[in-house]
XYZ file of N, CA and C in Angstrom:
417
model
N 0.348 16.980 12.925
C 0.700 16.315 12.240
C -0.501 15.477 11.627
N -0.036 15.431 10.506
C -0.844 13.679 10.627
C -0.686 12.765 9.409
N -1.293 11.595 9.211
C -0.840 10.755 8.332
C -0.822 10.275 6.826
N 0.331 10.066 6.292
C -0.290 9.580 4.533
C 0.007 8.274 4.688
N -0.951 7.186 4.478
C -1.075 6.144 4.275
C -1.336 5.659 2.461
N 0.119 4.691 2.557
C -0.144 4.740 0.658
C 0.245 3.153 0.728
N -0.708 2.388 0.223
C -0.579 1.045 0.458
C -0.656 0.752 -1.487
N 0.899 -0.378 -1.960
C 0.873 -0.551 -2.646
C -0.122 -2.057 -3.361
N -0.564 -2.041 -3.728
C -1.260 -2.853 -4.367
C -0.139 -4.149 -4.995
N -1.181 -5.569 -4.606
C -0.005 -6.255 -5.017
C 0.267 -6.420 -6.132
N 1.082 -6.694 -7.242
C 1.321 -7.105 -8.111
C 2.014 -8.739 -8.610
N 1.398 -8.623 -10.209
C 2.368 -9.981 -10.391
C 3.377 -10.173 -11.485
N 3.306 -8.214 -12.360
C 4.064 -8.503 -13.152
C 5.418 -8.344 -12.559
N 6.359 -8.228 -13.725
C 7.552 -8.020 -13.548
C 8.271 -7.258 -12.300
N 7.505 -6.469 -12.052
C 7.563 -5.466 -11.167
C 7.607 -5.386 -9.675
N 6.999 -6.662 -9.396
C 6.796 -7.404 -8.227
C 7.837 -7.214 -7.407
N 9.309 -7.499 -8.033
C 10.544 -7.183 -7.154
C 11.506 -6.102 -7.120
N 10.554 -5.152 -7.871
C 11.473 -3.896 -7.433
C 10.654 -3.189 -6.957
N 11.456 -1.828 -6.310
C 10.835 -1.102 -5.295
C 10.240 0.451 -6.091
N 8.904 0.520 -5.484
C 8.272 2.087 -5.657
C 8.960 2.978 -5.060
N 9.018 3.954 -5.087
C 9.410 4.851 -4.570
C 8.486 6.273 -4.235
N 7.520 6.191 -3.184
C 6.516 7.409 -2.971
C 7.893 8.775 -3.051
N 7.523 9.965 -3.656
C 8.307 11.231 -3.401
C 7.337 12.289 -3.120
N 7.789 12.600 -2.702
C 7.017 13.899 -1.802
C 7.449 15.463 -2.027
N 6.651 16.270 -2.745
C 6.649 17.812 -3.185
C 8.495 17.932 -3.477
N 8.657 17.484 -5.026
C 9.458 17.267 -5.865
C 9.011 17.414 -7.069
N 9.359 18.552 -8.034
C 9.057 18.680 -9.540
C 9.861 17.540 -10.264
N 9.162 16.847 -10.663
C 9.772 15.837 -11.860
C 10.450 16.665 -13.399
N 10.428 17.904 -13.511
C 11.269 19.160 -14.078
C 12.671 18.478 -13.832
N 13.333 18.574 -12.230
C 14.426 18.748 -11.604
C 15.252 17.197 -11.942
N 14.561 16.370 -12.353
C 15.053 14.927 -12.708
C 15.925 15.097 -14.003
N 17.334 14.022 -13.590
C 18.284 14.774 -14.817
C 17.955 14.147 -15.335
N 17.984 14.639 -17.181
C 18.050 14.145 -18.629
C 18.752 12.408 -18.262
N 17.607 10.896 -18.970
C 18.118 9.968 -19.174
C 19.707 10.348 -19.824
N 20.549 8.994 -19.527
C 21.854 9.084 -20.033
C 21.992 8.097 -21.466
N 22.396 8.802 -21.745
C 22.877 8.058 -23.502
C 23.610 7.444 -24.077
N 24.484 7.257 -22.786
C 25.296 5.957 -22.736
C 25.006 4.952 -22.272
N 24.379 4.367 -21.610
C 23.168 3.443 -20.928
C 22.726 3.695 -19.538
N 21.976 3.039 -19.392
C 20.725 2.928 -18.771
C 21.166 3.741 -17.178
N 22.515 3.320 -16.370
C 23.135 3.518 -15.370
C 24.122 4.048 -15.465
N 24.926 4.602 -16.619
C 25.716 5.422 -16.217
C 27.527 5.219 -16.479
N 26.863 4.038 -15.776
C 28.485 3.421 -15.044
C 29.400 3.270 -15.871
N 29.042 3.329 -17.300
C 30.302 3.138 -18.245
C 30.272 4.937 -19.098
N 29.952 6.035 -18.552
C 30.042 6.841 -19.280
C 31.690 7.530 -19.151
N 31.912 8.458 -20.118
C 33.207 8.940 -20.072
C 33.242 10.323 -20.020
N 32.014 11.079 -19.584
C 32.068 12.120 -19.271
C 30.698 12.926 -18.100
N 30.600 13.906 -17.961
C 30.288 14.366 -17.071
C 28.514 13.730 -16.817
N 27.922 13.225 -15.790
C 26.595 13.441 -15.950
C 26.372 12.585 -14.397
N 24.913 13.393 -14.936
C 23.508 13.381 -13.089
C 22.758 11.712 -13.517
N 22.591 11.664 -12.482
C 21.670 10.171 -12.465
C 20.560 10.271 -11.210
N 19.543 9.718 -10.826
C 18.664 9.326 -9.976
C 19.779 7.967 -9.212
N 19.801 7.648 -8.087
C 20.410 7.082 -7.323
C 19.441 6.235 -6.190
N 19.792 5.586 -5.734
C 19.416 4.928 -4.132
C 19.930 3.798 -3.481
N 19.666 4.332 -2.711
C 20.134 3.210 -1.203
C 18.935 2.886 -0.859
N 19.201 1.529 0.156
C 17.969 0.632 0.465
C 16.806 2.126 0.913
N 17.397 3.049 1.898
C 16.370 3.506 2.365
C 16.592 5.729 2.227
N 17.420 5.356 0.729
C 17.251 6.693 0.341
C 17.542 6.874 -1.141
N 16.890 8.177 -2.263
C 16.409 8.826 -3.288
C 17.184 9.830 -3.368
N 18.147 9.908 -4.486
C 18.982 10.925 -4.427
C 19.299 11.729 -5.878
N 19.307 12.768 -6.196
C 20.072 13.042 -7.172
C 22.045 13.261 -6.929
N 22.631 12.255 -7.882
C 23.970 12.319 -7.868
C 24.677 12.489 -9.457
N 26.257 13.175 -9.632
C 26.648 13.936 -10.450
C 27.962 12.304 -10.736
N 28.405 11.844 -11.913
C 29.457 11.226 -11.895
C 30.304 11.428 -12.896
N 31.656 12.420 -12.572
C 32.519 13.065 -13.887
C 33.075 12.299 -14.534
N 33.761 12.229 -14.978
C 35.044 11.112 -16.533
C 35.536 10.604 -15.595
N 36.115 10.533 -14.443
C 36.787 9.160 -14.268
C 36.546 8.509 -12.954
N 35.087 8.974 -12.572
C 34.099 8.298 -11.760
C 33.599 8.650 -10.529
N 34.702 9.748 -10.115
C 33.939 10.429 -9.295
C 32.440 11.164 -8.997
N 31.792 10.296 -7.906
C 30.134 10.479 -7.566
C 29.951 11.616 -6.687
N 29.189 12.610 -6.586
C 28.990 13.470 -5.693
C 27.161 14.028 -5.792
N 26.746 13.939 -4.398
C 25.162 14.038 -4.089
C 25.234 15.517 -4.013
N 24.387 15.190 -5.864
C 23.495 16.860 -5.919
C 22.367 17.566 -4.934
N 21.145 16.438 -4.965
C 20.149 16.714 -4.467
C 19.556 15.054 -3.718
N 19.489 15.547 -2.360
C 18.613 14.745 -1.634
C 16.902 14.985 -2.564
N 16.211 13.688 -2.357
C 15.036 13.709 -2.352
C 13.786 12.812 -1.589
N 13.328 13.863 -1.274
C 12.074 12.878 -0.044
C 11.297 11.978 -0.730
N 11.448 11.001 -0.418
C 10.901 9.637 -0.542
C 10.993 8.752 0.004
N 9.850 7.582 0.249
C 10.150 6.613 0.771
C 9.936 5.305 0.066
N 10.605 4.280 0.311
C 10.222 3.255 -0.725
C 9.663 2.469 -0.483
N 8.579 1.091 -1.162
C 7.494 0.881 -1.055
C 7.378 -0.480 -1.833
N 7.760 -1.680 -1.117
C 7.058 -2.871 -1.722
C 6.064 -3.397 -2.044
N 6.403 -4.189 -3.075
C 4.811 -5.101 -3.216
C 3.837 -5.330 -2.523
N 2.737 -5.238 -1.919
C 1.912 -5.214 -1.702
C 1.883 -4.768 0.041
N 2.977 -3.868 0.374
C 3.017 -3.068 1.494
C 2.275 -1.751 1.656
N 2.180 -1.648 3.145
C 1.777 -0.058 3.140
C 2.877 0.914 3.777
N 2.835 1.963 3.377
C 3.774 2.541 4.296
C 3.297 3.642 4.831
N 3.644 4.334 5.988
C 3.167 5.452 6.314
C 3.771 6.368 6.889
N 3.241 7.529 6.366
C 4.596 9.169 6.348
C 4.004 9.854 7.060
N 4.867 10.989 7.852
C 3.782 11.398 8.878
C 4.050 13.181 8.179
N 3.284 14.089 7.623
C 3.819 14.671 6.976
C 2.264 16.101 7.544
N 2.511 17.209 7.420
C 2.507 18.456 8.435
C 0.866 19.014 7.793
N 0.142 19.507 8.208
C -0.854 20.615 7.689
C -1.412 21.253 6.352
N 0.118 21.121 5.921
C 0.020 22.248 4.655
C -0.337 21.560 3.721
N -0.436 22.028 2.344
C -0.671 20.890 0.862
C 0.624 20.613 0.109
N 0.728 19.416 0.302
C 1.689 18.366 -0.485
C 1.122 18.055 -2.297
N 2.561 18.117 -2.565
C 2.042 17.348 -3.794
C 2.874 16.030 -3.759
N 2.244 14.290 -4.433
C 3.415 13.651 -4.660
C 2.468 12.835 -5.673
N 4.054 11.760 -5.879
C 4.004 10.814 -7.165
C 4.604 9.606 -6.643
N 4.075 8.410 -7.530
C 5.373 6.963 -7.072
C 6.305 7.132 -8.309
N 7.445 6.935 -8.035
C 8.061 6.543 -9.038
C 8.819 5.333 -8.780
N 9.052 4.404 -10.293
C 9.250 2.874 -10.332
C 10.697 3.552 -10.808
N 12.023 3.237 -9.884
C 12.972 3.148 -10.930
C 13.768 2.455 -11.327
N 13.378 1.239 -11.999
C 14.186 0.988 -13.012
C 13.000 1.335 -14.530
N 13.693 2.587 -15.162
C 13.358 2.784 -16.586
C 12.704 4.609 -16.306
N 12.652 4.631 -15.091
C 11.937 5.980 -14.454
C 10.651 6.398 -14.776
N 9.913 5.793 -14.612
C 8.472 6.050 -15.266
C 7.779 6.424 -13.744
N 6.872 7.841 -14.125
C 6.405 8.303 -13.085
C 4.841 8.337 -13.256
N 4.359 8.091 -11.782
C 2.787 8.088 -12.338
C 2.293 9.374 -12.174
N 1.187 9.340 -11.772
C 0.076 10.627 -12.217
C 0.781 11.849 -11.068
N 0.493 12.994 -10.627
C 1.142 13.826 -9.839
C -0.435 13.723 -8.513
N -0.852 13.560 -7.497
C -1.841 13.631 -6.696
C -1.333 15.035 -5.572
N -2.969 16.024 -5.554
C -2.700 17.334 -4.509
C -2.943 16.763 -3.135
N -2.198 16.439 -2.614
C -2.656 16.061 -0.676
C -3.354 17.545 -0.621
N -4.475 17.882 -0.323
C -4.653 18.694 0.127
C -4.264 19.383 1.836
N -4.484 20.215 1.958
C -4.073 20.774 3.573
C -5.665 20.847 4.669
N -4.882 20.624 5.744
C -5.365 20.131 6.537
C -4.911 19.290 7.430
N -6.252 18.921 8.632
C -5.217 17.990 9.750
C -5.970 16.161 9.794
N -6.450 16.174 8.746
C -7.383 14.946 8.472
C -5.942 13.940 8.083
N -6.149 12.333 8.855
C -5.466 11.986 7.765
C -5.944 11.013 6.552
N -4.672 11.359 5.044
C -4.905 10.925 3.894
C -4.669 9.606 3.459
N -5.176 8.599 2.842
C -4.416 6.955 2.139
C -5.325 7.171 0.796
N -4.212 6.182 -0.106
C -3.995 5.872 -1.196
C -3.956 4.940 -1.684
N -3.948 4.685 -2.877
C -3.535 3.112 -2.873
C -2.759 3.094 -4.622
N -1.803 2.780 -4.532
C -0.958 2.483 -5.702
C -1.837 1.055 -6.777
N -1.590 0.918 -7.890
C -2.278 0.108 -9.074
C -1.069 0.383 -10.145
N -0.488 -1.481 -10.502
C 0.394 -0.961 -11.457
C -0.630 -1.605 -12.128
N -0.362 -1.817 -13.710
C -1.164 -2.106 -14.858
C 0.535 -2.528 -15.889
N -0.462 -3.177 -16.571
C 0.720 -3.472 -18.051
C 1.314 -4.458 -18.178
N 2.836 -4.300 -19.205
C 3.180 -6.214 -19.116
C 4.616 -5.502 -19.301
N 5.161 -4.460 -20.131
C 6.764 -4.317 -19.887
C 7.179 -3.100 -19.980
N 8.260 -2.891 -19.191
C 8.337 -0.986 -18.632
C 7.691 -0.766 -19.246
N 8.225 -0.407 -21.253
C 7.464 0.763 -21.970
C 6.068 0.751 -21.777
N 5.127 -0.278 -21.128
C 4.228 0.086 -21.185
C 3.596 -0.050 -19.799
N 4.160 -0.090 -18.942
C 3.960 -0.117 -16.868
C 3.101 1.286 -17.146
N 2.042 1.071 -16.802
C 1.280 2.404 -15.697
C 1.074 1.636 -14.516
N 1.647 2.644 -13.822
C 1.281 2.849 -12.164
C 0.163 4.086 -12.158
N -0.332 3.957 -11.575
C -1.285 4.725 -11.056
C -2.043 5.079 -9.581
N -2.198 6.502 -9.162
C -2.355 6.678 -7.730
C -3.708 6.948 -7.215
N -4.468 6.445 -6.699
C -6.106 7.097 -6.461
C -6.206 6.481 -4.869
């Protein structure tokens, strides 16, 4: 096993309070489409799927017309707070990673972590001003 270290550079934008998620080996094509009824689907009157989180886990869940929620798929992800570094244990295989900003579902560039036995580290930088122009880069 080896270590993947990810440092979230401290930012002073509004994103300072929001959590970012380091997502491993997940295809962004599997994300459900954004709900047309509202940001968080709480007022939907039909079936929909959304990305949800609790303090330690990210997942895709469904909600039906009467508000019943069901876990569809867990997403291997680790929460990263502003200015903090996380350490994730990974095997020696190749992995794909990106950073997800939960408010607005902004996704960073994808990084391929090469196969090998050496530890790897990356840094997350946030630029921009408002959600639509926010840019998250992993390098």
